[in-house]
Amino acid sequence: MVLAWCAVVMTGRYPRALFRLNTALLRWIAHYLAYYNLLTDRYEILQFTPRADSPVRFEVQYPQ
């Protein structure tokens, strides 16, 4: 997040690679917290990419 903030301040836009990395990390955190808080009984190890059969959905659009 700090690298993304620095890149936005210096270049004025969010680099796609950092956006995808931050989104993947936030997706994994959402899956973990859903399992930890007993919202789902499936724990998917290192779920960084979205899947259609996943009980947790986390989607973010790239900012324009």
Tab-separated table of C-alpha atoms in Angstrom:
chain	number	residue	atom	x	y	z
A	1	MET	CA	0.000	0.000	0.000
A	2	VAL	CA	2.845	2.386	0.792
A	3	LEU	CA	4.516	1.694	-2.574
A	4	ALA	CA	1.225	2.282	-4.361
A	5	TRP	CA	0.727	5.569	-2.521
A	6	CYS	CA	4.236	6.725	-3.479
A	7	ALA	CA	3.655	5.745	-7.105
A	8	VAL	CA	0.355	7.652	-7.212
A	9	VAL	CA	1.929	10.746	-5.684
A	10	MET	CA	4.927	10.672	-8.048
A	11	THR	CA	3.252	9.656	-11.320
A	12	GLY	CA	-0.351	10.691	-10.747
A	13	ARG	CA	-1.777	7.253	-11.548
A	14	TYR	CA	-2.052	3.813	-9.946
A	15	PRO	CA	0.289	1.256	-11.605
A	16	ARG	CA	-1.674	-1.802	-12.757
A	17	ALA	CA	0.836	-4.271	-11.318
A	18	LEU	CA	0.583	-2.764	-7.837
A	19	PHE	CA	-3.212	-2.581	-8.160
A	20	ARG	CA	-3.409	-6.299	-9.013
A	21	LEU	CA	-1.033	-7.164	-6.149
A	22	ASN	CA	-3.028	-5.140	-3.599
A	23	THR	CA	-6.322	-6.559	-4.876
A	24	ALA	CA	-5.000	-10.128	-4.639
A	25	LEU	CA	-3.798	-9.532	-1.085
A	26	LEU	CA	-7.130	-7.994	-0.053
A	27	ARG	CA	-8.969	-10.921	-1.696
A	28	TRP	CA	-6.924	-13.391	0.364
A	29	ILE	CA	-7.604	-11.395	3.555
A	30	ALA	CA	-11.355	-11.437	2.793
A	31	HIS	CA	-11.270	-15.227	2.341
A	32	TYR	CA	-9.288	-15.711	5.519
A	33	LEU	CA	-11.569	-13.474	7.592
A	34	ALA	CA	-14.681	-15.197	6.251
A	35	TYR	CA	-13.261	-18.542	7.369
A	36	TYR	CA	-11.985	-17.182	10.697
A	37	ASN	CA	-15.349	-15.595	11.547
A	38	LEU	CA	-17.179	-18.830	10.657
A	39	LEU	CA	-18.969	-17.329	7.649
A	40	THR	CA	-17.824	-20.264	5.512
A	41	ASP	CA	-16.406	-23.689	6.275
A	42	ARG	CA	-14.119	-23.785	3.220
A	43	TYR	CA	-10.580	-22.498	3.621
A	44	GLU	CA	-8.899	-22.055	0.273
A	45	ILE	CA	-5.151	-21.961	0.664
A	46	LEU	CA	-3.590	-18.952	-1.071
A	47	GLN	CA	-6.687	-17.956	-3.037
A	48	PHE	CA	-5.293	-14.978	-4.949
A	49	THR	CA	-7.404	-15.277	-8.101
A	50	PRO	CA	-11.220	-15.065	-8.253
A	51	ARG	CA	-13.086	-18.355	-8.769
A	52	ALA	CA	-16.716	-18.877	-9.743
A	53	ASP	CA	-17.400	-21.493	-7.034
A	54	SER	CA	-15.869	-19.491	-4.209
A	55	PRO	CA	-18.204	-18.602	-1.304
A	56	VAL	CA	-16.553	-15.164	-0.922
A	57	ARG	CA	-16.618	-12.576	-3.712
A	58	PHE	CA	-14.191	-9.668	-3.742
A	59	GLU	CA	-14.012	-7.599	-6.915
A	60	VAL	CA	-12.551	-4.140	-7.407
A	61	GLN	CA	-12.553	-2.129	-10.640
A	62	TYR	CA	-9.337	-0.441	-11.751
A	63	PRO	CA	-9.652	3.334	-11.152
A	64	GLN	CA	-9.874	5.472	-14.278
